[in-house]
PDB file of C-alpha atoms in Angstrom:
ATOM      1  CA  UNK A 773      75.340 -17.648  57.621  1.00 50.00           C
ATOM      2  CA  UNK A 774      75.263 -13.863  56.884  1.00 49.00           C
ATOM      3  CA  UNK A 775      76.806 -14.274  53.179  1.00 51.00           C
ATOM      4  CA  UNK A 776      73.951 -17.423  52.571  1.00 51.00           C
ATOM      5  CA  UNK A 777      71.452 -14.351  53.418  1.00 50.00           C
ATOM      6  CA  UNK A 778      72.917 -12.281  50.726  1.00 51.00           C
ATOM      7  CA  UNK A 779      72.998 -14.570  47.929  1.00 55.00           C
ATOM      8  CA  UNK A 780      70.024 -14.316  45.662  1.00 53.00           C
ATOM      9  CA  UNK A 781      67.372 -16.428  46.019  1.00 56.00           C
ATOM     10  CA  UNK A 782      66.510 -18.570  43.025  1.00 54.00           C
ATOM     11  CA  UNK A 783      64.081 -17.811  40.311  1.00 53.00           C
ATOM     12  CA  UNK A 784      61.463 -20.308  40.067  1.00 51.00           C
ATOM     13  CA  UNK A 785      60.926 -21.577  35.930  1.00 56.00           C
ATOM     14  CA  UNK A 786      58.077 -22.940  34.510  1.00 52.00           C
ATOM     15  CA  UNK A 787      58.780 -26.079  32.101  1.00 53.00           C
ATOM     16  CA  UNK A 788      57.495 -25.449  28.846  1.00 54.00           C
ATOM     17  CA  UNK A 789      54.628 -28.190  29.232  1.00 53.00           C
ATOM     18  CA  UNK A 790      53.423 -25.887  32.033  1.00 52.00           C
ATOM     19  CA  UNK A 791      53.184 -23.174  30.178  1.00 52.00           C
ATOM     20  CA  UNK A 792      51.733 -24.532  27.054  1.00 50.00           C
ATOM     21  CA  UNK A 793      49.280 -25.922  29.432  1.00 48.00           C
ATOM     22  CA  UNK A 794      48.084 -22.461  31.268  1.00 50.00           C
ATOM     23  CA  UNK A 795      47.960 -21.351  28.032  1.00 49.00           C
ATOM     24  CA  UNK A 796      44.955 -23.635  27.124  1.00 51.00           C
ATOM     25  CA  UNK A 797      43.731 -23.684  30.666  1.00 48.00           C
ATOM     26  CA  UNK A 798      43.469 -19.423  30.330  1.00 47.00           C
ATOM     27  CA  UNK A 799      43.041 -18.520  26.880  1.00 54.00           C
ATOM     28  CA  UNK A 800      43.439 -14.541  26.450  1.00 54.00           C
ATOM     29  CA  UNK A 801      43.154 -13.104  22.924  1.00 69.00           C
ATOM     30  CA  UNK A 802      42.387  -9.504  22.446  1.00 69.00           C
ATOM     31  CA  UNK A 803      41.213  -9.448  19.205  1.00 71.00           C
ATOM     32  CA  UNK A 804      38.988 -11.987  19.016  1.00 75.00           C
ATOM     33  CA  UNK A 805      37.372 -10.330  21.998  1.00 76.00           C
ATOM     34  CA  UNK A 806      37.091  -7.063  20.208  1.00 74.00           C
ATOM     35  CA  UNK A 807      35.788  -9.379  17.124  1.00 74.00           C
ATOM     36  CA  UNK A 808      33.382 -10.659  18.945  1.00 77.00           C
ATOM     37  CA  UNK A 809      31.931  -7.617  20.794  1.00 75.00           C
ATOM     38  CA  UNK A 810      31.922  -5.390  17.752  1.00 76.00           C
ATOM     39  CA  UNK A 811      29.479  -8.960  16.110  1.00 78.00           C
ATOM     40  CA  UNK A 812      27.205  -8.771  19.105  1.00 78.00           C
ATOM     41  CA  UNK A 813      26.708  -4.581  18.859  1.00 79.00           C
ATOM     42  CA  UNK A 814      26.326  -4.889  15.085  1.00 75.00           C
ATOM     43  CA  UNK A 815      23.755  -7.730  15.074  1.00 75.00           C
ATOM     44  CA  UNK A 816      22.266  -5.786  18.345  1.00 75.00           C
ATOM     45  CA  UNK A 817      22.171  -2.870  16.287  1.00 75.00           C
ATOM     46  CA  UNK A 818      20.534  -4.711  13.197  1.00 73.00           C
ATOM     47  CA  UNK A 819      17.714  -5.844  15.093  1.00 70.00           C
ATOM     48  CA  UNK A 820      17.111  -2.490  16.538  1.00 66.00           C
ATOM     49  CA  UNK A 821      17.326  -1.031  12.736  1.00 62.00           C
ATOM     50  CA  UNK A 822      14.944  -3.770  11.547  1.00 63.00           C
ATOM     51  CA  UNK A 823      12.374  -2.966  14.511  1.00 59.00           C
ATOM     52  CA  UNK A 824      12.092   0.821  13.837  1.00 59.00           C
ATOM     53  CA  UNK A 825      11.348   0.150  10.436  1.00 56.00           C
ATOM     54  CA  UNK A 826       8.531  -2.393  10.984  1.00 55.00           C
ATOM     55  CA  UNK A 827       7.600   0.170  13.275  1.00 58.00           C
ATOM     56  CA  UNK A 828       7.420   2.994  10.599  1.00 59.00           C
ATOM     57  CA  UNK A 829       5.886   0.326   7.944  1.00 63.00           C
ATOM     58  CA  UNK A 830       3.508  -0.504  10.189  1.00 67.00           C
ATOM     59  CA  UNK A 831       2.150   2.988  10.821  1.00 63.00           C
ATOM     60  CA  UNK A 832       2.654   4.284   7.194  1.00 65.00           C
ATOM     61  CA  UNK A 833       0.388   1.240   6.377  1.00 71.00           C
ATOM     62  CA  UNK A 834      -2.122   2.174   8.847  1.00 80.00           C
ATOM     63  CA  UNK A 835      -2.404   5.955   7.727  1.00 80.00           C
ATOM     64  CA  UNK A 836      -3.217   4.460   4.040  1.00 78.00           C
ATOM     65  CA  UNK A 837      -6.215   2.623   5.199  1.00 83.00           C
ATOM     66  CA  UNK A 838      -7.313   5.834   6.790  1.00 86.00           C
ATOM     67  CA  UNK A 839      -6.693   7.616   3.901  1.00 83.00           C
ATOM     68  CA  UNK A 840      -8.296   5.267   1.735  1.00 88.00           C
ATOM     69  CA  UNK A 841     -11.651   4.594   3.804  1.00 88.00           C
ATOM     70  CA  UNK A 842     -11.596   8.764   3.841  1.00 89.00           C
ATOM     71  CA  UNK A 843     -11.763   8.783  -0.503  1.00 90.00           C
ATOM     72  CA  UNK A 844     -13.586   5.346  -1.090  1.00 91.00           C
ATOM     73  CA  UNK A 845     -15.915   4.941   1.902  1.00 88.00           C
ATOM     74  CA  UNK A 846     -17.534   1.946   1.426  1.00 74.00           C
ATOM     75  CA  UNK A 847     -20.541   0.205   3.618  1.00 70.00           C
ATOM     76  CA  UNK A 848     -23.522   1.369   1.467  1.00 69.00           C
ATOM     77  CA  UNK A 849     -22.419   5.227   1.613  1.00 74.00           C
ATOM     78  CA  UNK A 850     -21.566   6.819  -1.587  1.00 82.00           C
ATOM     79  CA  UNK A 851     -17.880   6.316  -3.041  1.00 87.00           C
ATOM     80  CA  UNK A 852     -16.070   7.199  -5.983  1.00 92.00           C
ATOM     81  CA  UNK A 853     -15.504   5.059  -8.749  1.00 94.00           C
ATOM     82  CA  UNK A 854     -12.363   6.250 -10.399  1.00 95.00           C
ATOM     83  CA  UNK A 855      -9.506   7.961  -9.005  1.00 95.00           C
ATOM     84  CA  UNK A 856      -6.189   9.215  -9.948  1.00 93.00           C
ATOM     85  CA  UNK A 857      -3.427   9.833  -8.053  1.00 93.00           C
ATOM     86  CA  UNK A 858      -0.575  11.775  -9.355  1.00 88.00           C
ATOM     87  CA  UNK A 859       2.302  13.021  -8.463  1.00 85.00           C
ATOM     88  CA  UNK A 860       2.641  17.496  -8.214  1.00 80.00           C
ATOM     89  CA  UNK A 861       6.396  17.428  -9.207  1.00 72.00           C
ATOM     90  CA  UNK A 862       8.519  13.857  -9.437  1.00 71.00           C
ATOM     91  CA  UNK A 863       7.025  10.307  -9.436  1.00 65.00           C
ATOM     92  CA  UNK A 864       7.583  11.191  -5.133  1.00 63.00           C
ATOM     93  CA  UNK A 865       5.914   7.342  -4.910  1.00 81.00           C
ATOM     94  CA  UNK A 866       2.974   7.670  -6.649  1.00 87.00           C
ATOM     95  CA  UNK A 867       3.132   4.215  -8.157  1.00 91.00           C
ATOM     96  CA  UNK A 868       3.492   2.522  -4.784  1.00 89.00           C
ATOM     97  CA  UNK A 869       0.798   4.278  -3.032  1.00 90.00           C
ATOM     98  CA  UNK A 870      -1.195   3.172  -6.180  1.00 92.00           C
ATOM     99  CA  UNK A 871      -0.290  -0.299  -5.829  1.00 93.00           C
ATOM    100  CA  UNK A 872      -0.952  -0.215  -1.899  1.00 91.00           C
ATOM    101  CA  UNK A 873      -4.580   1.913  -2.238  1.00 93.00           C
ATOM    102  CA  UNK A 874      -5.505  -1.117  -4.885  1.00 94.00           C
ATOM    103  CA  UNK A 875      -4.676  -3.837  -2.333  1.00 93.00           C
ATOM    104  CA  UNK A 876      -6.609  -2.486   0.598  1.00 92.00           C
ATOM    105  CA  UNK A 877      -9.565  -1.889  -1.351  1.00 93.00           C
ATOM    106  CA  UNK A 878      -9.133  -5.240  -3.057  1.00 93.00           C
ATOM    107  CA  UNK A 879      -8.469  -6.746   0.618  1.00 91.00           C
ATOM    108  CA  UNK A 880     -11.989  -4.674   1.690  1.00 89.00           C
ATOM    109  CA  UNK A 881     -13.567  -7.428  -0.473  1.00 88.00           C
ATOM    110  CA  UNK A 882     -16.861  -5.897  -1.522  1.00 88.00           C
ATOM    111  CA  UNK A 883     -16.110  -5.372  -5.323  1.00 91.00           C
ATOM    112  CA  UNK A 884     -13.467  -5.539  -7.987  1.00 95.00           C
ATOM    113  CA  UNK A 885     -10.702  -3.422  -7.839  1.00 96.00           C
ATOM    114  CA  UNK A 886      -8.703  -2.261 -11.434  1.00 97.00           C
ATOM    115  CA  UNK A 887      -5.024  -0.326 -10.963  1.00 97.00           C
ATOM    116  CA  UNK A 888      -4.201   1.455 -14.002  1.00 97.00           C
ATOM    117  CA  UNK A 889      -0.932   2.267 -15.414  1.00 96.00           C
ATOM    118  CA  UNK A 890      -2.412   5.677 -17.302  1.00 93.00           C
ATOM    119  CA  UNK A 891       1.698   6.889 -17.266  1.00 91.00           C
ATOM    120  CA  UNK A 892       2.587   5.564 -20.699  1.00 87.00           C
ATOM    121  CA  UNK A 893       5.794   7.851 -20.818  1.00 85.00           C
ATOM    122  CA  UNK A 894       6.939   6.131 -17.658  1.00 89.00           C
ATOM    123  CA  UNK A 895       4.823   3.068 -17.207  1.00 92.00           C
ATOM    124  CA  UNK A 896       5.925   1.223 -13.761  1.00 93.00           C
ATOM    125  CA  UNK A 897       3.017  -0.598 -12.041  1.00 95.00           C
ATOM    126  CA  UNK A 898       4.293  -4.232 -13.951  1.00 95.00           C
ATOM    127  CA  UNK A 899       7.240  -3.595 -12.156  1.00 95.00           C
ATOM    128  CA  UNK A 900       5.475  -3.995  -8.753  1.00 94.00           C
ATOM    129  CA  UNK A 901       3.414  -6.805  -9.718  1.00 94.00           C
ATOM    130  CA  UNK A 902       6.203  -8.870 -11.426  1.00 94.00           C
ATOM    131  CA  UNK A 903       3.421  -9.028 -14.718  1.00 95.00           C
ATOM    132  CA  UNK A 904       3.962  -8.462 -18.278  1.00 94.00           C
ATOM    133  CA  UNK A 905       4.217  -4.900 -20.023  1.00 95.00           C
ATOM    134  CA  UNK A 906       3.696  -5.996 -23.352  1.00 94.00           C
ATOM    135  CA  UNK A 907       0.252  -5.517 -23.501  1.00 95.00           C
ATOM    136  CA  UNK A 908      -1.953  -3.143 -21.405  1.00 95.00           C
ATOM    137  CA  UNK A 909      -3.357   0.317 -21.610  1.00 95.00           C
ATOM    138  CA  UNK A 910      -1.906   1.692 -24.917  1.00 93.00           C
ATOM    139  CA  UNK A 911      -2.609  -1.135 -26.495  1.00 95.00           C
ATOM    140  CA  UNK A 912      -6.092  -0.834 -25.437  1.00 94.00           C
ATOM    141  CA  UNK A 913      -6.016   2.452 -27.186  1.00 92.00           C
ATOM    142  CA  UNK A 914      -5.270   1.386 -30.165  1.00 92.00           C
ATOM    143  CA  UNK A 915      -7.125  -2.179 -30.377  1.00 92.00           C
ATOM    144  CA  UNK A 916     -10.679  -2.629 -30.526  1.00 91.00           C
ATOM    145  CA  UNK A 917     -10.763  -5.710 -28.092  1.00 94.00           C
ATOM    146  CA  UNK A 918     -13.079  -5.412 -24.569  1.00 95.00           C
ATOM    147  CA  UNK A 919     -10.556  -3.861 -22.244  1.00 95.00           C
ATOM    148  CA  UNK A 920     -10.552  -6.648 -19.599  1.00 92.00           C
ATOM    149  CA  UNK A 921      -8.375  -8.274 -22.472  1.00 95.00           C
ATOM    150  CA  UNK A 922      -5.806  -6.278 -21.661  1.00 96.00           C
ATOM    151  CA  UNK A 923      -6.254  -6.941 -17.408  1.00 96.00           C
ATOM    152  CA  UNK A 924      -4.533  -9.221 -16.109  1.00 96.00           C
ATOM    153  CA  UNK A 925      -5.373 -11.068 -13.088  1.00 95.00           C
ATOM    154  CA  UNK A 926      -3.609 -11.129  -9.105  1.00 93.00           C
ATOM    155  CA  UNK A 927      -3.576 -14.184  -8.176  1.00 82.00           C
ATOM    156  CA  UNK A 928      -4.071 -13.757  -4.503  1.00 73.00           C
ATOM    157  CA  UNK A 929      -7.144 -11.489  -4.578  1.00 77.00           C
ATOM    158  CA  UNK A 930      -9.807  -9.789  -6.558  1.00 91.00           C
ATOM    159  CA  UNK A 931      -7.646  -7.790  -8.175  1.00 96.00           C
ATOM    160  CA  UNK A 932      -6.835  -6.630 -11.846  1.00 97.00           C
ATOM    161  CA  UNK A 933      -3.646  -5.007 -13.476  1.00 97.00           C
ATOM    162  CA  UNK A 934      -3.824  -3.086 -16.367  1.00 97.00           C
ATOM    163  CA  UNK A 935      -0.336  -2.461 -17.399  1.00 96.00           C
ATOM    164  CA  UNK A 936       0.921   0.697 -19.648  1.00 94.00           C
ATOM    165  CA  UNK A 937       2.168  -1.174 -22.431  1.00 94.00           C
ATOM    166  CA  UNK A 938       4.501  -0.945 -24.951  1.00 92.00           C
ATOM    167  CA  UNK A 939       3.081   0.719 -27.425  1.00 90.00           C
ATOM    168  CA  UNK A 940       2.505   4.499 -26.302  1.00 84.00           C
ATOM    169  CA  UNK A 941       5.647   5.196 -28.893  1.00 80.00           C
ATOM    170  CA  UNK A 942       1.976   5.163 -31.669  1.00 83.00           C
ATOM    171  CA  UNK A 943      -0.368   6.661 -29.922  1.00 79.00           C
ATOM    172  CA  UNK A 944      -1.297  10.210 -31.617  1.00 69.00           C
ATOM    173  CA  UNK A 945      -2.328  12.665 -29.330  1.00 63.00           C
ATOM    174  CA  UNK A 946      -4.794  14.306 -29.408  1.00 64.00           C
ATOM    175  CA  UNK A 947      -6.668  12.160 -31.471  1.00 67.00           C
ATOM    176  CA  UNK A 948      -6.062   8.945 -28.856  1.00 78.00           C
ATOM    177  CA  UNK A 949      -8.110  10.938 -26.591  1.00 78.00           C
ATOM    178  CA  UNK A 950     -11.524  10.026 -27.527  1.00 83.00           C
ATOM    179  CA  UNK A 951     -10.485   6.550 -27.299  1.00 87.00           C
ATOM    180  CA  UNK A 952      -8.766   6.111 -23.748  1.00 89.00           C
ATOM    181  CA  UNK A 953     -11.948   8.309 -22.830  1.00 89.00           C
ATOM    182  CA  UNK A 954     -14.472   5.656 -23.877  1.00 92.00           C
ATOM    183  CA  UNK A 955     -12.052   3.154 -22.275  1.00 93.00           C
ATOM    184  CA  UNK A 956     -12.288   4.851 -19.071  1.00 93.00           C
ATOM    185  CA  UNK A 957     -16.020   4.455 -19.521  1.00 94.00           C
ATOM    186  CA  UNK A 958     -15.743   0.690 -20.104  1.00 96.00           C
ATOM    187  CA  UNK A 959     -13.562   0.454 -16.533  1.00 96.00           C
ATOM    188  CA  UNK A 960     -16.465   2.637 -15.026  1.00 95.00           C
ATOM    189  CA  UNK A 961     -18.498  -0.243 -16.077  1.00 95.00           C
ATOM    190  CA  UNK A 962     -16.726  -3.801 -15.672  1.00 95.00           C
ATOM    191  CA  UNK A 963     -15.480  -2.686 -11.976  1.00 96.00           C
ATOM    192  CA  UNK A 964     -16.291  -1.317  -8.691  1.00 94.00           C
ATOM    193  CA  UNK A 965     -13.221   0.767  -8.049  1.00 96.00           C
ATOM    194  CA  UNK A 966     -10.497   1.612 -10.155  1.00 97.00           C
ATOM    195  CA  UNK A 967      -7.330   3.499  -8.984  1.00 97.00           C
ATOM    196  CA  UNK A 968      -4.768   5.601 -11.999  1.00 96.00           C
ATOM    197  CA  UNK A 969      -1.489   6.180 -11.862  1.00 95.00           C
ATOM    198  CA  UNK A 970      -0.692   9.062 -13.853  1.00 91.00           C
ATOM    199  CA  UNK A 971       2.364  11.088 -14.708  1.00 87.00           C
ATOM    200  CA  UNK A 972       2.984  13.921 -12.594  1.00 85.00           C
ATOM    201  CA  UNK A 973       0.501  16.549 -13.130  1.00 78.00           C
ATOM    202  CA  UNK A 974       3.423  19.757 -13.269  1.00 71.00           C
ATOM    203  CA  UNK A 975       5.209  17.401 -15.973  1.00 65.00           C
ATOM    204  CA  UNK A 976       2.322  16.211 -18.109  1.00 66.00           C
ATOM    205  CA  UNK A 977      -0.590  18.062 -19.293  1.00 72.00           C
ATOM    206  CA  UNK A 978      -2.379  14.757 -20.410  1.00 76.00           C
ATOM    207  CA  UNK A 979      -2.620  14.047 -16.720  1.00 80.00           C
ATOM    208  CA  UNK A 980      -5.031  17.024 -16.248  1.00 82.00           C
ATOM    209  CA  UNK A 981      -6.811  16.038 -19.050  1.00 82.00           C
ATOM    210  CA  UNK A 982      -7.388  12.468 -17.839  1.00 87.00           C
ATOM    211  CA  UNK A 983      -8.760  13.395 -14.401  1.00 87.00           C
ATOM    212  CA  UNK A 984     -11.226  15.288 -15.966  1.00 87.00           C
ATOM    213  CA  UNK A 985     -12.540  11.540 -16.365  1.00 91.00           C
ATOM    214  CA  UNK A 986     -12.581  10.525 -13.326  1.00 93.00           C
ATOM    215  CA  UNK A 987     -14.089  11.349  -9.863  1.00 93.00           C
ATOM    216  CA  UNK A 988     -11.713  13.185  -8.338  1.00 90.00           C
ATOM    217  CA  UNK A 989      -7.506  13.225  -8.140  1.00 91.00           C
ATOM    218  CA  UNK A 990      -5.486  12.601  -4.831  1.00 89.00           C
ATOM    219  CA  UNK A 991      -1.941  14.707  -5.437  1.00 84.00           C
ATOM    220  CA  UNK A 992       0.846  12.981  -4.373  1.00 83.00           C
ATOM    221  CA  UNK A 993       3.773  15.043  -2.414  1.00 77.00           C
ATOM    222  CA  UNK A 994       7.067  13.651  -0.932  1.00 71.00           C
ATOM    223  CA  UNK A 995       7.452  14.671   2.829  1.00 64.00           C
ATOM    224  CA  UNK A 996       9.951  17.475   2.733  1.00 60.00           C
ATOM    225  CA  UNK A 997      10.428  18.325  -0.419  1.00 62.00           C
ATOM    226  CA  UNK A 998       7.498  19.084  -2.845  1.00 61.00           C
ATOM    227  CA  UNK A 999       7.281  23.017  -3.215  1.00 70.00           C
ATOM    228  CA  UNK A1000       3.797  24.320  -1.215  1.00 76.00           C
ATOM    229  CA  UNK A1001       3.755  26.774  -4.449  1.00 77.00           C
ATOM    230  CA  UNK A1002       3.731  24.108  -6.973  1.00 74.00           C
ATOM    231  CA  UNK A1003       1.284  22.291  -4.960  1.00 77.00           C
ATOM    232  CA  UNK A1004      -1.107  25.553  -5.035  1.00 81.00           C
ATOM    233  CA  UNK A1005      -0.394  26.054  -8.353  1.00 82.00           C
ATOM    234  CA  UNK A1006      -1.550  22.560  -9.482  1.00 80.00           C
ATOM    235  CA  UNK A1007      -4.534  22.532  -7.615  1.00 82.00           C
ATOM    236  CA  UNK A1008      -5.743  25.710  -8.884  1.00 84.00           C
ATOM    237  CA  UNK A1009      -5.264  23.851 -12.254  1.00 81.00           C
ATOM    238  CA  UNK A1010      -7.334  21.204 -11.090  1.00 85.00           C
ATOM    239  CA  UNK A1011     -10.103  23.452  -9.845  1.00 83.00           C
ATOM    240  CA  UNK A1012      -9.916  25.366 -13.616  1.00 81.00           C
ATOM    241  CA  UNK A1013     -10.504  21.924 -14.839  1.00 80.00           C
ATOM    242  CA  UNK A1014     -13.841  21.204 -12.669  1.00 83.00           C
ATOM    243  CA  UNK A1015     -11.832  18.554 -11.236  1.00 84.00           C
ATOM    244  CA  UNK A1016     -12.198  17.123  -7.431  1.00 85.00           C
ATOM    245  CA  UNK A1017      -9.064  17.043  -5.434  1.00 84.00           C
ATOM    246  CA  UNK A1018     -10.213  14.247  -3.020  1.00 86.00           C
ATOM    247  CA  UNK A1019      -6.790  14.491  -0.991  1.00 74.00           C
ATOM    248  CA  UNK A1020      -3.036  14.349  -0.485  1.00 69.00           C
ATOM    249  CA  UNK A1021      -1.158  11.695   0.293  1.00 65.00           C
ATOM    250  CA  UNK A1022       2.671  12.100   1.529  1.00 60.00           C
ATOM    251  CA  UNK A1023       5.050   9.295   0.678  1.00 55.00           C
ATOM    252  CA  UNK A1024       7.929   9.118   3.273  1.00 45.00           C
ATOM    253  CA  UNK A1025      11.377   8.636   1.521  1.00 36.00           C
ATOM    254  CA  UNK A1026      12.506   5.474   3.758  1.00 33.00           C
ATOM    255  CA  UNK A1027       9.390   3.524   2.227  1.00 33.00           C
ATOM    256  CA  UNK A1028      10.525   3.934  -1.545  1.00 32.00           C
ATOM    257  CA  UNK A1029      11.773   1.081  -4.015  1.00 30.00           C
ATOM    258  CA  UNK A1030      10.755  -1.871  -0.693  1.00 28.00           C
ATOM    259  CA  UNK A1031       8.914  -4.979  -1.668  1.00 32.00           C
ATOM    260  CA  UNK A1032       5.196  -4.212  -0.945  1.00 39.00           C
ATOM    261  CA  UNK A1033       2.905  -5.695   1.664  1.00 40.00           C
ATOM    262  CA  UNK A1034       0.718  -9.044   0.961  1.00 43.00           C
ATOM    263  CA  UNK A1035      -3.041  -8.564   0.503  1.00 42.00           C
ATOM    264  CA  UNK A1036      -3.193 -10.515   3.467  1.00 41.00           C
ATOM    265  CA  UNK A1037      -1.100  -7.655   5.641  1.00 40.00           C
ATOM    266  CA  UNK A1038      -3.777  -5.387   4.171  1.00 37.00           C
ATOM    267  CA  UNK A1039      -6.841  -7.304   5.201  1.00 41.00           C
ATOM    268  CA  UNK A1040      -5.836  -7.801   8.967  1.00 37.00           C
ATOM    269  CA  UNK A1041      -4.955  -3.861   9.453  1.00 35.00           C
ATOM    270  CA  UNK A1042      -8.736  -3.405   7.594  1.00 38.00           C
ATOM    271  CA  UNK A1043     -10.437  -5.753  10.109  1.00 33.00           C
TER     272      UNK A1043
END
């Protein structure tokens, strides 16, 4: 009796069906866990990422309308006609907030709307529009054709391009400036609003030179890093030239180089 107590007792085995089956019944993998937590932060974290920056579109958008019911007013008071924005230092987004002013006025719907590619070192605005660059401004300057030959039509409002062209390599300057001047007068007369991108005024002379067509320039800055001196200094350039500076605009670095809003995005912010 006492030596059965000693003995060991025996080990119970499971058969190798039983474990296969707990196996199945209890399945514990560590790294597809960890796969499939670090999925459900990242797409968590995506959404999140996509939400802020609807968020920040959203807002930049609205500030635009603001800015652009502040310089062309609209409702019977008195507006300017032509305007050009350019850049103090760098491009800072000049072309985009030129391509975004000429959709929410064209989205206003109470005129005609022309954007102008007037940077022929450095034309752009095709590039936004997915349009032609064969033909447009330059072209104009050297062609004796009515300048809305050289527009081309957006097909989703009333809106008209006019490219730079590709043929500012012939232009001689200064002697091209009495033409693009009376061209400027012909856009004064076949539309209600018309909005020029320039080059940036510390870079290019001309673009002094062309504002003193217009109605007044709105310099362009990039948050955070246009120079206040340089900023002075070109507006006291502008003021030499008799030359309205109607505003600033800031373009925030995290909107650059995106695909653009509809016209219809435009109109229901307007409304």
């Amino acid at each position: 009796m006492g030596a059965a107590e000693c003995e060991p007792r025996p080990t119970w085995s499971e058969k190798p069906e039983q474990k296969a089956l707990k196996s199945e019944a209890f399945p514990i993998h560590l790294a597809d866990l960890i796969r499939e937590k670090a999925r459900s932060w990242g797409e968590q974290v995506q959404k999140q990422t996509k939400e802020r920056r609807t968020d920040r579109e959203a807002i930049s958008r609205e500030e635009e309308i603001k800015l652009v019911h502040r310089i062309f007013p609209g409702g019977g008071q008195r507006s300017p006609q032509i305007v050009l924005f350019s850049a103090v230092e760098s491009d800072a987004g000049c072309a985009s907030i030129c391509v975004r002013t000429a959709m929410i006025l064209a989205a206003r719907g109470d005129g005609s709307v022309c954007v102008v590619d007037a940077n022929l070192r450095a034309p752009c605005l095709h590039n936004y529009f997915g349009i032609d660059n064969s033909r447009g401004l330059a072209e104009a300057v050297l062609e004796p054709l009515p300048i809305q030959d050289f527009a081309q039509k957006h097909a989703e409002a009333n809106l008209w391009i006019l490219p730079g062209g590709s043929a500012a390599g012939q232009l001689s300057f200064p002697g091209a400036y009495d033409r693009l001047s009376s061209r400027m007068t012909e856009l004064r007369g076949q539309f209600k609003y018309v909005v020029i991108h320039s080059s940036p005024l510390d870079l290019d002379s001309a673009s002094i030179l062309l504002s003193s067509w217009t109605d007044g320039v709105v310099m362009v800055v990039e948050a955070d890093t246009t120079r206040r001196e340089t900023a002075r200094r070109m507006k006291q350039n502008l003021d030499a030239a008799n030359v309205s500076v109607l505003g600033s605009s800031a373009e925030q670095p995290h909107l650059l180089h995106t695909r653009g809003p509809s016209i219809a995005d435009f109109r229901k912010l307007s409304l």
